[in-house]
mmCIF file of N, CA and C in Angstrom:
data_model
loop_
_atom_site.group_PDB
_atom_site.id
_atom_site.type_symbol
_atom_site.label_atom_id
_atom_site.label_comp_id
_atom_site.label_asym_id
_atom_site.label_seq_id
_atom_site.Cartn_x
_atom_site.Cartn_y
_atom_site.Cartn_z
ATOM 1 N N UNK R 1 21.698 -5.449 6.159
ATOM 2 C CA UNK R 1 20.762 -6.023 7.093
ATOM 3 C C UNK R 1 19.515 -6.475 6.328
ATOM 4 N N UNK R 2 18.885 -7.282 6.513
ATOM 5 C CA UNK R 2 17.910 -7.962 6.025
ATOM 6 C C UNK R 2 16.931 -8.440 7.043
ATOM 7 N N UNK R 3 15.669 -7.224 6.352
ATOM 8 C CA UNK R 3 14.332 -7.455 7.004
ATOM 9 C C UNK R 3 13.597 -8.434 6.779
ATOM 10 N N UNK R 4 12.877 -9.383 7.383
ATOM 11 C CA UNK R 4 12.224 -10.160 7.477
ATOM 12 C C UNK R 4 10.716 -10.112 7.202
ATOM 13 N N UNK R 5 9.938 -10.284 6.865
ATOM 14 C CA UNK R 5 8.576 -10.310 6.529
ATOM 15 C C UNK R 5 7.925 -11.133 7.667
ATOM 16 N N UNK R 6 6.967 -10.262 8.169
ATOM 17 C CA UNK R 6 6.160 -11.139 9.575
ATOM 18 C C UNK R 6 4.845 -11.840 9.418
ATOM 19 N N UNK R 7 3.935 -12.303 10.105
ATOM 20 C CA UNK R 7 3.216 -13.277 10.084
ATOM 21 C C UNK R 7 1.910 -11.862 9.171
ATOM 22 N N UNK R 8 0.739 -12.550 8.476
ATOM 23 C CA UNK R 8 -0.413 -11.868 7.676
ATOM 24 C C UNK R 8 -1.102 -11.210 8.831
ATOM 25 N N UNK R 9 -1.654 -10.593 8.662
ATOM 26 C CA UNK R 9 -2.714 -10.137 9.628
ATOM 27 C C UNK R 9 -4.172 -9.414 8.809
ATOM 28 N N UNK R 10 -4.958 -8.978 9.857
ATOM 29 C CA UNK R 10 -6.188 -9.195 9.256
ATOM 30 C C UNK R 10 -6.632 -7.771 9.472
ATOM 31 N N UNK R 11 -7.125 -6.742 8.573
ATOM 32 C CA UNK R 11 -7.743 -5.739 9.375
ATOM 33 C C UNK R 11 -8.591 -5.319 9.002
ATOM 34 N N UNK R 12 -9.913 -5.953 9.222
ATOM 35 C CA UNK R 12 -11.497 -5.326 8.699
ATOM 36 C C UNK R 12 -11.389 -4.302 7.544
ATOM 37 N N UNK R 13 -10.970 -3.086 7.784
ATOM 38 C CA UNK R 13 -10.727 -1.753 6.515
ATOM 39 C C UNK R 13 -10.357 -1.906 5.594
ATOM 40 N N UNK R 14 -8.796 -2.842 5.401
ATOM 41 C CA UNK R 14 -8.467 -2.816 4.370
ATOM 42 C C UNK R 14 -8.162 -4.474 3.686
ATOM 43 N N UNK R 15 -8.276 -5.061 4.213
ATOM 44 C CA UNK R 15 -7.586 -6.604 3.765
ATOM 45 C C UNK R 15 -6.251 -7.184 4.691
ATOM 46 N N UNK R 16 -5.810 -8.068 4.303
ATOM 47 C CA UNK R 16 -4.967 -8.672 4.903
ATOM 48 C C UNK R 16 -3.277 -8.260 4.254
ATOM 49 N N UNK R 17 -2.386 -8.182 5.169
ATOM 50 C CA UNK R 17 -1.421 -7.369 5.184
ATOM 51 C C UNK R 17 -0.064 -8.073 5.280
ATOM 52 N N UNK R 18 1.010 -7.651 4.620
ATOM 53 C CA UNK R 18 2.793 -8.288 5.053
ATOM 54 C C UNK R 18 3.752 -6.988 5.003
ATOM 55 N N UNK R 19 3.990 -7.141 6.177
ATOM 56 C CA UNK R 19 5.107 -6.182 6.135
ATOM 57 C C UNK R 19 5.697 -6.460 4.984
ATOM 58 N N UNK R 20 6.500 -5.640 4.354
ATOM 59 C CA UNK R 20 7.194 -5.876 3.683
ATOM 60 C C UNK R 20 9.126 -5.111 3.141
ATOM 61 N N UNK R 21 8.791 -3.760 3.645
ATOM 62 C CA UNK R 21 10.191 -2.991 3.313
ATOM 63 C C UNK R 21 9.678 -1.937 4.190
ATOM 64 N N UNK R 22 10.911 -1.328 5.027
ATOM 65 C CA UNK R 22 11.294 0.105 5.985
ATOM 66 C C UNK R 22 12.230 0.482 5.246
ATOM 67 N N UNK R 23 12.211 1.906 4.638
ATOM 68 C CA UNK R 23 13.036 2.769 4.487
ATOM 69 C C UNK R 23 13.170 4.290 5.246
ATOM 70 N N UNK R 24 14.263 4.957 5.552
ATOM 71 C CA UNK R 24 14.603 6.237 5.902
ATOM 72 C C UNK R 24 14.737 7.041 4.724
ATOM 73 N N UNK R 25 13.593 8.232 4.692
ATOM 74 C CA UNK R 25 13.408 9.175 3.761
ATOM 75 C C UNK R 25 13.254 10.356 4.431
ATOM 76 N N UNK R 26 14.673 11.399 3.908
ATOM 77 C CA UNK R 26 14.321 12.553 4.656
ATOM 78 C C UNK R 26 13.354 12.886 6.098
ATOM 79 N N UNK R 27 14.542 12.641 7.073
ATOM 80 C CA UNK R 27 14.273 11.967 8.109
ATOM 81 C C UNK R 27 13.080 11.294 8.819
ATOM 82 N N UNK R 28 12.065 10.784 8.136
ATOM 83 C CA UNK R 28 10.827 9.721 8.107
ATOM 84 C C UNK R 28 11.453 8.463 8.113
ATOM 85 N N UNK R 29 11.277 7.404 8.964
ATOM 86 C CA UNK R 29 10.885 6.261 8.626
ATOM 87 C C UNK R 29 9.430 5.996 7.754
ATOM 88 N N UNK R 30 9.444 5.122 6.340
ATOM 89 C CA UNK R 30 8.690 5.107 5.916
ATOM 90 C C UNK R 30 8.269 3.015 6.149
ATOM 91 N N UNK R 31 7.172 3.146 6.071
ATOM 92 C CA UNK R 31 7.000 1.182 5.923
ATOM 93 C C UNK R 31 6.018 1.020 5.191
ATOM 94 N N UNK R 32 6.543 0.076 3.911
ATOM 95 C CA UNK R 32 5.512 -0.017 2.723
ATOM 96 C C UNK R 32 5.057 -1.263 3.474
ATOM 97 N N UNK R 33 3.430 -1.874 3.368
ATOM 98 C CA UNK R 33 2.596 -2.776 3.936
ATOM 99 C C UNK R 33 1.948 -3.011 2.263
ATOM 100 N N UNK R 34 2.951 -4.428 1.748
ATOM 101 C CA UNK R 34 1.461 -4.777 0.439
ATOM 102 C C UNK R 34 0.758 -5.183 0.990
ATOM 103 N N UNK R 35 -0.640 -5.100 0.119
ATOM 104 C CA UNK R 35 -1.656 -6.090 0.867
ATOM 105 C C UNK R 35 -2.557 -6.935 -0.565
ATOM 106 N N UNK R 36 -1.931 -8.010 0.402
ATOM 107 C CA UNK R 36 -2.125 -9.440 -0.496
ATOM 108 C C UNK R 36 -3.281 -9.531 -0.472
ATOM 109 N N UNK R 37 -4.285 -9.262 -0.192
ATOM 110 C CA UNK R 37 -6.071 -9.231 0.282
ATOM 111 C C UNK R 37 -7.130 -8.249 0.454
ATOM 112 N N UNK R 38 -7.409 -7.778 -0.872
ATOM 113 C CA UNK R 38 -8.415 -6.097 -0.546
ATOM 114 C C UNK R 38 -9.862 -7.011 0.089
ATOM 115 N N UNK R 39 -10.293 -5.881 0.749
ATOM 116 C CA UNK R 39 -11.867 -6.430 0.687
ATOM 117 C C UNK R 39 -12.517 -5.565 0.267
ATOM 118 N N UNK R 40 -13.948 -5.125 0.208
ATOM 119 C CA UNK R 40 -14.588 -4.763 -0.736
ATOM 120 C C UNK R 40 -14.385 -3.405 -1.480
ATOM 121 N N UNK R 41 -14.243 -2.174 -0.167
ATOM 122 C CA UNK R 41 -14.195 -1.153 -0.643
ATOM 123 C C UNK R 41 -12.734 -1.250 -1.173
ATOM 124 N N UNK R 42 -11.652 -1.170 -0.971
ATOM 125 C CA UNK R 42 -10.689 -1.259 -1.544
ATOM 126 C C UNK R 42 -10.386 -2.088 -3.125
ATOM 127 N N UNK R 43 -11.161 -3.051 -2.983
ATOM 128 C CA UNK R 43 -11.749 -3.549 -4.465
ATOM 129 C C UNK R 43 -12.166 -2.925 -5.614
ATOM 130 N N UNK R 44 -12.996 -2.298 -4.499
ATOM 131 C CA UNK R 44 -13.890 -0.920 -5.365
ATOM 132 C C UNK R 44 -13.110 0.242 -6.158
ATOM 133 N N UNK R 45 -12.001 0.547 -5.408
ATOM 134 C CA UNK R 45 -10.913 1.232 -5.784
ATOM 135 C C UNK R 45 -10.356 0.525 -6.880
ATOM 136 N N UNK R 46 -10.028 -0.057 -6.530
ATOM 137 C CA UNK R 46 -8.617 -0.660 -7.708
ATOM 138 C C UNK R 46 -9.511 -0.550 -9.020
ATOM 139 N N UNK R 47 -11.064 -0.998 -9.210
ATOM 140 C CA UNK R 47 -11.524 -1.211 -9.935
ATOM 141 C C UNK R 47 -11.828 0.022 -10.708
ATOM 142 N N UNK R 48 -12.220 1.146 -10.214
ATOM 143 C CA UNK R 48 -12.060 2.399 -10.501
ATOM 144 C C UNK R 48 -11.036 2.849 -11.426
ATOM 145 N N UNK R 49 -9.933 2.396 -10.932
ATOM 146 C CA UNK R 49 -8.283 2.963 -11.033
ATOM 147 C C UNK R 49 -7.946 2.145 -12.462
ATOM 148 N N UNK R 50 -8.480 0.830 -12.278
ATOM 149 C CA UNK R 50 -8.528 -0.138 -13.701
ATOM 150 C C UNK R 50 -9.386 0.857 -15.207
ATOM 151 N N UNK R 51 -10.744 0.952 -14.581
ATOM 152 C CA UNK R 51 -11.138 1.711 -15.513
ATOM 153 C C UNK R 51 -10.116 3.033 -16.066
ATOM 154 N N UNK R 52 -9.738 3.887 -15.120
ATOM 155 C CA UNK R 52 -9.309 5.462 -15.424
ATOM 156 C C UNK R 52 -8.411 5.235 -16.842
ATOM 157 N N UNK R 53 -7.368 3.357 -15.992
ATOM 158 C CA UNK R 53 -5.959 3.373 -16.723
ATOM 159 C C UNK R 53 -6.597 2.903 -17.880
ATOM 160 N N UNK R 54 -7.211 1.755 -18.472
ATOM 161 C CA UNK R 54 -8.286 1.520 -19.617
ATOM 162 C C UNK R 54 -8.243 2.915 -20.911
ATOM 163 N N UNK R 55 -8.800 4.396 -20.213
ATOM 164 C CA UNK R 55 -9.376 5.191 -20.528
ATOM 165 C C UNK R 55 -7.686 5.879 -21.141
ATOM 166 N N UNK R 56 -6.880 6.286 -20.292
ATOM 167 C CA UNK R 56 -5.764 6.650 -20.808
ATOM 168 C C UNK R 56 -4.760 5.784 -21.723
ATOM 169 N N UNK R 57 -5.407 4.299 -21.831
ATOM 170 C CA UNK R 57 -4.297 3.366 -22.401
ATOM 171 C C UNK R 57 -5.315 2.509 -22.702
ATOM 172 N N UNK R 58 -6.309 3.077 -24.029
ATOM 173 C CA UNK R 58 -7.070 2.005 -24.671
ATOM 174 C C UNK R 58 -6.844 0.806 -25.183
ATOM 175 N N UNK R 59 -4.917 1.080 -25.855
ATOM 176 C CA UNK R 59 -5.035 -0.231 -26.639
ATOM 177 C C UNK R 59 -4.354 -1.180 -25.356
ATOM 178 N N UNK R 60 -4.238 -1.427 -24.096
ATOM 179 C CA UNK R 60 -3.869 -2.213 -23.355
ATOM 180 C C UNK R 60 -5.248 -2.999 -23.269
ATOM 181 N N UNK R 61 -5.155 -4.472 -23.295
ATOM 182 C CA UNK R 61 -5.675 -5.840 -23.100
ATOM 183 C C UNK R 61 -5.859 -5.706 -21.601
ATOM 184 N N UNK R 62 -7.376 -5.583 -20.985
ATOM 185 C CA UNK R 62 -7.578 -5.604 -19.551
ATOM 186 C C UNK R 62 -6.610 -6.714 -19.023
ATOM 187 N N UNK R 63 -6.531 -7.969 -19.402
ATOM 188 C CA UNK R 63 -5.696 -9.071 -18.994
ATOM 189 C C UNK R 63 -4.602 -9.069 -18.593
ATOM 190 N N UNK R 64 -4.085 -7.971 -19.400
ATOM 191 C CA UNK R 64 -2.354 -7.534 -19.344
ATOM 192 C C UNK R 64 -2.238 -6.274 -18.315
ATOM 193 N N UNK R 65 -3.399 -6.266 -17.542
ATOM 194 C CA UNK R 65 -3.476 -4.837 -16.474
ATOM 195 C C UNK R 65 -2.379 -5.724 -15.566
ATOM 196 N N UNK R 66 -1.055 -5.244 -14.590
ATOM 197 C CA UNK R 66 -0.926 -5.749 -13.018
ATOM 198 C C UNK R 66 -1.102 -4.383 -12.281
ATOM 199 N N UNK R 67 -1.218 -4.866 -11.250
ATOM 200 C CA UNK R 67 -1.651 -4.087 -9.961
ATOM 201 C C UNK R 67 -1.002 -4.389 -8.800
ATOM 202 N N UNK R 68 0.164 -2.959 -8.352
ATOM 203 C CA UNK R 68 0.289 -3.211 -6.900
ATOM 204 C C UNK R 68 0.080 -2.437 -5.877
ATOM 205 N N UNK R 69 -0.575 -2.683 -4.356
ATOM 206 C CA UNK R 69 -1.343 -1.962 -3.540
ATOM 207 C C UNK R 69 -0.585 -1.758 -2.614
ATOM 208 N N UNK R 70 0.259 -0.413 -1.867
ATOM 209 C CA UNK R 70 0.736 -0.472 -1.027
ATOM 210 C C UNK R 70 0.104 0.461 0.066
ATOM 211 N N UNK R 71 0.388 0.035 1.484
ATOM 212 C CA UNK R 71 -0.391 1.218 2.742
ATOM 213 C C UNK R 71 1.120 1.818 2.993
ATOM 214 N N UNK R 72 1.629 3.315 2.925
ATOM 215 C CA UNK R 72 2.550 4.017 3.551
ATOM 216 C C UNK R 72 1.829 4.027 5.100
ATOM 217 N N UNK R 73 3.287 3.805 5.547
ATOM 218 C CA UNK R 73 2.715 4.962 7.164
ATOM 219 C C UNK R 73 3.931 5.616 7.672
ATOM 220 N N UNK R 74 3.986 7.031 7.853
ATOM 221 C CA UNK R 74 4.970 7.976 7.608
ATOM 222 C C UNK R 74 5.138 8.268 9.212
ATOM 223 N N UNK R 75 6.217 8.115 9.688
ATOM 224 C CA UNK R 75 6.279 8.441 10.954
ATOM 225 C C UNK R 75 6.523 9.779 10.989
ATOM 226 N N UNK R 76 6.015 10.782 12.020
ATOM 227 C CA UNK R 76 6.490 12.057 12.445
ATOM 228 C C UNK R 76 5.860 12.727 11.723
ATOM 229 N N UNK R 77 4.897 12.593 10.773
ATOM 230 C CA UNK R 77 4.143 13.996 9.945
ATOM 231 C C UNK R 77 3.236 13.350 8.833
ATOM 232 N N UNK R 78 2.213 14.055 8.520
ATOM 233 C CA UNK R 78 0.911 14.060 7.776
ATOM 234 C C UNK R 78 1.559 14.304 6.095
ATOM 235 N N UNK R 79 1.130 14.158 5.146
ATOM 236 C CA UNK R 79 1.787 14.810 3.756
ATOM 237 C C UNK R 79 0.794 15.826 4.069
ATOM 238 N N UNK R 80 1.185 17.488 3.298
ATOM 239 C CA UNK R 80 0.005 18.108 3.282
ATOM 240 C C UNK R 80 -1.118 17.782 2.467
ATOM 241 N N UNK R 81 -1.916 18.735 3.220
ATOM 242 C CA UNK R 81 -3.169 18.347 3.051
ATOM 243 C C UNK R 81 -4.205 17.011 3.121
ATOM 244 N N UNK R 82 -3.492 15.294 3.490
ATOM 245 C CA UNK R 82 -4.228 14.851 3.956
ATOM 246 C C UNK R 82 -4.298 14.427 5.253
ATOM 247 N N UNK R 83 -4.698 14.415 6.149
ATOM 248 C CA UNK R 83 -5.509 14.030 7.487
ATOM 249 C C UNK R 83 -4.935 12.508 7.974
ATOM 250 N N UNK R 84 -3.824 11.747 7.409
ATOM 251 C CA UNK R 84 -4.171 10.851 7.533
ATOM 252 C C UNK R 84 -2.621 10.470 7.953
ATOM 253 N N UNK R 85 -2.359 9.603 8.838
ATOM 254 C CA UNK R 85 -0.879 8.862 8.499
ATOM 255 C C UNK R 85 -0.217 7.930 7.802
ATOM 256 N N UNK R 86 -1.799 7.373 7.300
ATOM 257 C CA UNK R 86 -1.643 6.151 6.395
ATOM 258 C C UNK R 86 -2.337 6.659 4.788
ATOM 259 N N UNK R 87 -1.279 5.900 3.709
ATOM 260 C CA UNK R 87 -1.281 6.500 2.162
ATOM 261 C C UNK R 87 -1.337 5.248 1.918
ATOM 262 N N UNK R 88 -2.371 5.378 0.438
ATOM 263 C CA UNK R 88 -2.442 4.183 -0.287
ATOM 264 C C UNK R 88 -1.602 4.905 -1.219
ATOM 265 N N UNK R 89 -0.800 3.667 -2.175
ATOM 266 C CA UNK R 89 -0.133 3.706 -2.882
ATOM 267 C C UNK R 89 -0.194 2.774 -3.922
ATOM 268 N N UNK R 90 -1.024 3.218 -5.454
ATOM 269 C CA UNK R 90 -1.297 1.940 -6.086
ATOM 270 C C UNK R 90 -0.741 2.145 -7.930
ATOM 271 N N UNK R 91 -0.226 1.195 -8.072
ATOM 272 C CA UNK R 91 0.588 1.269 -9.359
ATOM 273 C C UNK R 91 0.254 0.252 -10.609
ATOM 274 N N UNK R 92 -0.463 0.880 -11.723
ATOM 275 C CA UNK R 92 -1.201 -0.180 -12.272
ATOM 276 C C UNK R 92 -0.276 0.026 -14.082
ATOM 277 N N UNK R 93 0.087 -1.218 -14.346
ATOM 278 C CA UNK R 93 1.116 -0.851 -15.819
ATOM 279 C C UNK R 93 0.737 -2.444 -16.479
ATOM 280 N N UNK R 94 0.881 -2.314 -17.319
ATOM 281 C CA UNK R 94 0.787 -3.385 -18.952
ATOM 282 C C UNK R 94 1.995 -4.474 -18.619
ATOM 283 N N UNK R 95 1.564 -5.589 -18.235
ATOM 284 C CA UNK R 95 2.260 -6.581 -18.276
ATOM 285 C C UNK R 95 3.653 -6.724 -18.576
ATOM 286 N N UNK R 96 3.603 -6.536 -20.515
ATOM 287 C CA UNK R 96 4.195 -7.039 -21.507
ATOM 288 C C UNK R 96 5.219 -5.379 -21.979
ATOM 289 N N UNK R 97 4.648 -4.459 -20.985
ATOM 290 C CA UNK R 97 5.485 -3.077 -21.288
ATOM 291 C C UNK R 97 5.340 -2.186 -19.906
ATOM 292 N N UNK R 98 6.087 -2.549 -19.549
ATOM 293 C CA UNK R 98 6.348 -1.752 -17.867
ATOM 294 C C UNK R 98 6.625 -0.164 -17.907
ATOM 295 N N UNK R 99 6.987 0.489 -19.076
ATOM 296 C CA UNK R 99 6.962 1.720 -19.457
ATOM 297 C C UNK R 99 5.280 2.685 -19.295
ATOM 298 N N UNK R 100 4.342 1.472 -19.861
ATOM 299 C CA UNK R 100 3.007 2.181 -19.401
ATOM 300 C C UNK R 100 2.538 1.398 -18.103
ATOM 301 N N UNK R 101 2.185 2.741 -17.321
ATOM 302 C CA UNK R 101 2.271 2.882 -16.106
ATOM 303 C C UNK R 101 1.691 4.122 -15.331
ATOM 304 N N UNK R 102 0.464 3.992 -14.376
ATOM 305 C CA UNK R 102 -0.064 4.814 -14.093
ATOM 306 C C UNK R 102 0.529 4.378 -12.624
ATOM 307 N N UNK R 103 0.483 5.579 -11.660
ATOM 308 C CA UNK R 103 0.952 5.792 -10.000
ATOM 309 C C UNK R 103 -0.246 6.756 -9.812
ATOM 310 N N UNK R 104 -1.216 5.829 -8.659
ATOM 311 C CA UNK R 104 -2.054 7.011 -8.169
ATOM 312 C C UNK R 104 -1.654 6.585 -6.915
ATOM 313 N N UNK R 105 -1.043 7.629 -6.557
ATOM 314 C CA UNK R 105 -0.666 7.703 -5.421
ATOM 315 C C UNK R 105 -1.183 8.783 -4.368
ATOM 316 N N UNK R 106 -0.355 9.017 -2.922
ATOM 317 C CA UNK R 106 -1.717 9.952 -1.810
ATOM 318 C C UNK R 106 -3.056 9.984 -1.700
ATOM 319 N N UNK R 107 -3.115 8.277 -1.508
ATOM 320 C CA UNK R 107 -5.017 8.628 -1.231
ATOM 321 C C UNK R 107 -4.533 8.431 0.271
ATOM 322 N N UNK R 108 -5.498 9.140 0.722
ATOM 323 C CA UNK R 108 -5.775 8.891 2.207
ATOM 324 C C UNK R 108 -6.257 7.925 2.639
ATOM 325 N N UNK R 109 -5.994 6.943 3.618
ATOM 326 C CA UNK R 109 -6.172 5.636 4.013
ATOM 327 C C UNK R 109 -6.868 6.107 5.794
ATOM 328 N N UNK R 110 -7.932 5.734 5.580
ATOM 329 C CA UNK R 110 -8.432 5.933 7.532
ATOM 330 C C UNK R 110 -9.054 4.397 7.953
ATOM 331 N N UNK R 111 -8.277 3.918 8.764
ATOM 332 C CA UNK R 111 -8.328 2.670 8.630
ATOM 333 C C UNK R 111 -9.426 2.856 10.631
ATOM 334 N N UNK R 112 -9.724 3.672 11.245
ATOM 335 C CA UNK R 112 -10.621 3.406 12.730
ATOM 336 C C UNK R 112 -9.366 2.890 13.251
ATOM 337 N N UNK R 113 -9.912 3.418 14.514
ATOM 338 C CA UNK R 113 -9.085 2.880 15.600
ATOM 339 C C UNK R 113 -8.414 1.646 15.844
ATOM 340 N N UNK R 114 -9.708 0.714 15.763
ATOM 341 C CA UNK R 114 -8.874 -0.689 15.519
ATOM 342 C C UNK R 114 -7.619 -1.254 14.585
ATOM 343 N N UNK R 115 -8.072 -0.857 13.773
ATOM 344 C CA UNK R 115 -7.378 -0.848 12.318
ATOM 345 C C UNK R 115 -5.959 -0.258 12.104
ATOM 346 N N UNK R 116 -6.420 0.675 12.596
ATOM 347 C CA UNK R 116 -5.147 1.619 13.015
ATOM 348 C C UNK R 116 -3.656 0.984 14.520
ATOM 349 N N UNK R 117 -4.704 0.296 15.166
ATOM 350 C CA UNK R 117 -3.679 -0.341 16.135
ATOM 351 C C UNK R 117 -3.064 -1.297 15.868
ATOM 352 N N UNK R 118 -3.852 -2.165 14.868
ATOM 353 C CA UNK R 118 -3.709 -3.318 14.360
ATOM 354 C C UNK R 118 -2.248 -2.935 13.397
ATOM 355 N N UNK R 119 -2.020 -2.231 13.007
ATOM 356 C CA UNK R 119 -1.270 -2.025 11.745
ATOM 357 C C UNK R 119 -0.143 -1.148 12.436
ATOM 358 N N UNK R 120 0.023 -0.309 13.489
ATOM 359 C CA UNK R 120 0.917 0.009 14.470
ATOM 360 C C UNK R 120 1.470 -1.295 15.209
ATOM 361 N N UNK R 121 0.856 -1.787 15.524
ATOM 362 C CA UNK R 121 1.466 -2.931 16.118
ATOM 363 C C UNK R 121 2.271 -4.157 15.456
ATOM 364 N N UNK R 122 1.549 -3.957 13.939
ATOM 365 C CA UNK R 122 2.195 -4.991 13.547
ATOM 366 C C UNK R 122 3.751 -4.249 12.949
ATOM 367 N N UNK R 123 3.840 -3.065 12.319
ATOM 368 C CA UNK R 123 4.997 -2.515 12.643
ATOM 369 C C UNK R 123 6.189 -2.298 13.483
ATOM 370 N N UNK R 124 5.678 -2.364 14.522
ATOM 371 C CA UNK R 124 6.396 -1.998 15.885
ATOM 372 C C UNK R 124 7.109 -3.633 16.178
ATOM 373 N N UNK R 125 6.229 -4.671 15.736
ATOM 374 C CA UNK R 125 6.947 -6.172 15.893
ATOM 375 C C UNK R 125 8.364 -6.182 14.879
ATOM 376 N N UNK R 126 7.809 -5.779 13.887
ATOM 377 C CA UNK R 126 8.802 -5.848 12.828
ATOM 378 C C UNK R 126 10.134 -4.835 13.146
ATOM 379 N N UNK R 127 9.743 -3.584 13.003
ATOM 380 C CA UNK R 127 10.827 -3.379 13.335
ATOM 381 C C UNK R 127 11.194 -3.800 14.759
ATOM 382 N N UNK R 128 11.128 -4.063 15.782
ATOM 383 C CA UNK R 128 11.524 -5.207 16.683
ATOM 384 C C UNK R 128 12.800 -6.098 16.097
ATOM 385 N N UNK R 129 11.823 -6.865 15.666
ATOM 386 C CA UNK R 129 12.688 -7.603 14.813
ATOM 387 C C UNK R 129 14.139 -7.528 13.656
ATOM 388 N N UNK R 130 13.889 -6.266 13.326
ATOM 389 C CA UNK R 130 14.787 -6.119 11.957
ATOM 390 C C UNK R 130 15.805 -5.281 12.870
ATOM 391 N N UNK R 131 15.351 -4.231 13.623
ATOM 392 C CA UNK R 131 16.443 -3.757 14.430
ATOM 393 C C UNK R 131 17.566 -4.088 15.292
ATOM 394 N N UNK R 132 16.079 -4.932 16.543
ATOM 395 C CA UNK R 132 17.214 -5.469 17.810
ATOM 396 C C UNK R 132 17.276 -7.237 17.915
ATOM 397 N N UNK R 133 16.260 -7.823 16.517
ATOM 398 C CA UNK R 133 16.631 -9.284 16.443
ATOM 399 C C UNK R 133 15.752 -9.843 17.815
ATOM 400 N N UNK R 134 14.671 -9.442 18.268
ATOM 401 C CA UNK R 134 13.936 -9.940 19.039
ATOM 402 C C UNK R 134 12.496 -10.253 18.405
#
């Protein structure tokens, strides 16, 4: 079966968003959301995360940094210890050697109410879609 990718959407907190992949993990539906569009604070992050990897992997060429940003949202349960249903998930490795590779992964994502509906809903279309083809 083959999921479809739905229209961008917009959500003040974090940037602009595409569905992109649902998987079943130990009985969770999981839905990775890249997001093609940070805005500031999330900027702020990556930029952080650029430095750390810099610090552990001096001789990498900032140029040759990629970066990818994903929002988890875990149906049916919290990971312990964070508060949140939504996980950033960000993976930053050397161009030219995919072996170096940092995963900071489980940050807590609190995206407000709005934000939060916004990004339920746009889920709930999709799978719509990928399930019953409506």
């Amino acid at each position: 079966m083959k999921v479809k990718s739905i229209k961008t959407v917009e959500v003040k907190e974090i940037g602009a968003i595409n569905l992109n992949n649902i998987e079943a993990v130990n009985g969770n539906l999981l839905v990775h959301i890249p997001i093609s569009h940070a805005n500031e604070g999330l900027e702020e992050l990556v930029n952080k995360l650029y430095k750390d990897f810099l610090e552990k992997h001096p001789d990498v060429d900032e140029e040759e940094i990629c970066v990818d940003v994903n929002v988890q949202y875990t149906f049916g349960g919290w990971i312990t210890g964070i508060n949140s249903d939504f996980i950033l998930d960000i993976y930053l490795w050397q161009e030219s050697n995919e072996d170096v590779v940092e995963d900071y992964d489980d940050i807590p994502l609190y995206l407000g109410e709005e934000g939060t509906r916004t990004v339920k809903k746009l889920i709930w279309d999709a799978l719509g879609k990928m399930l019953l083809n409506i």
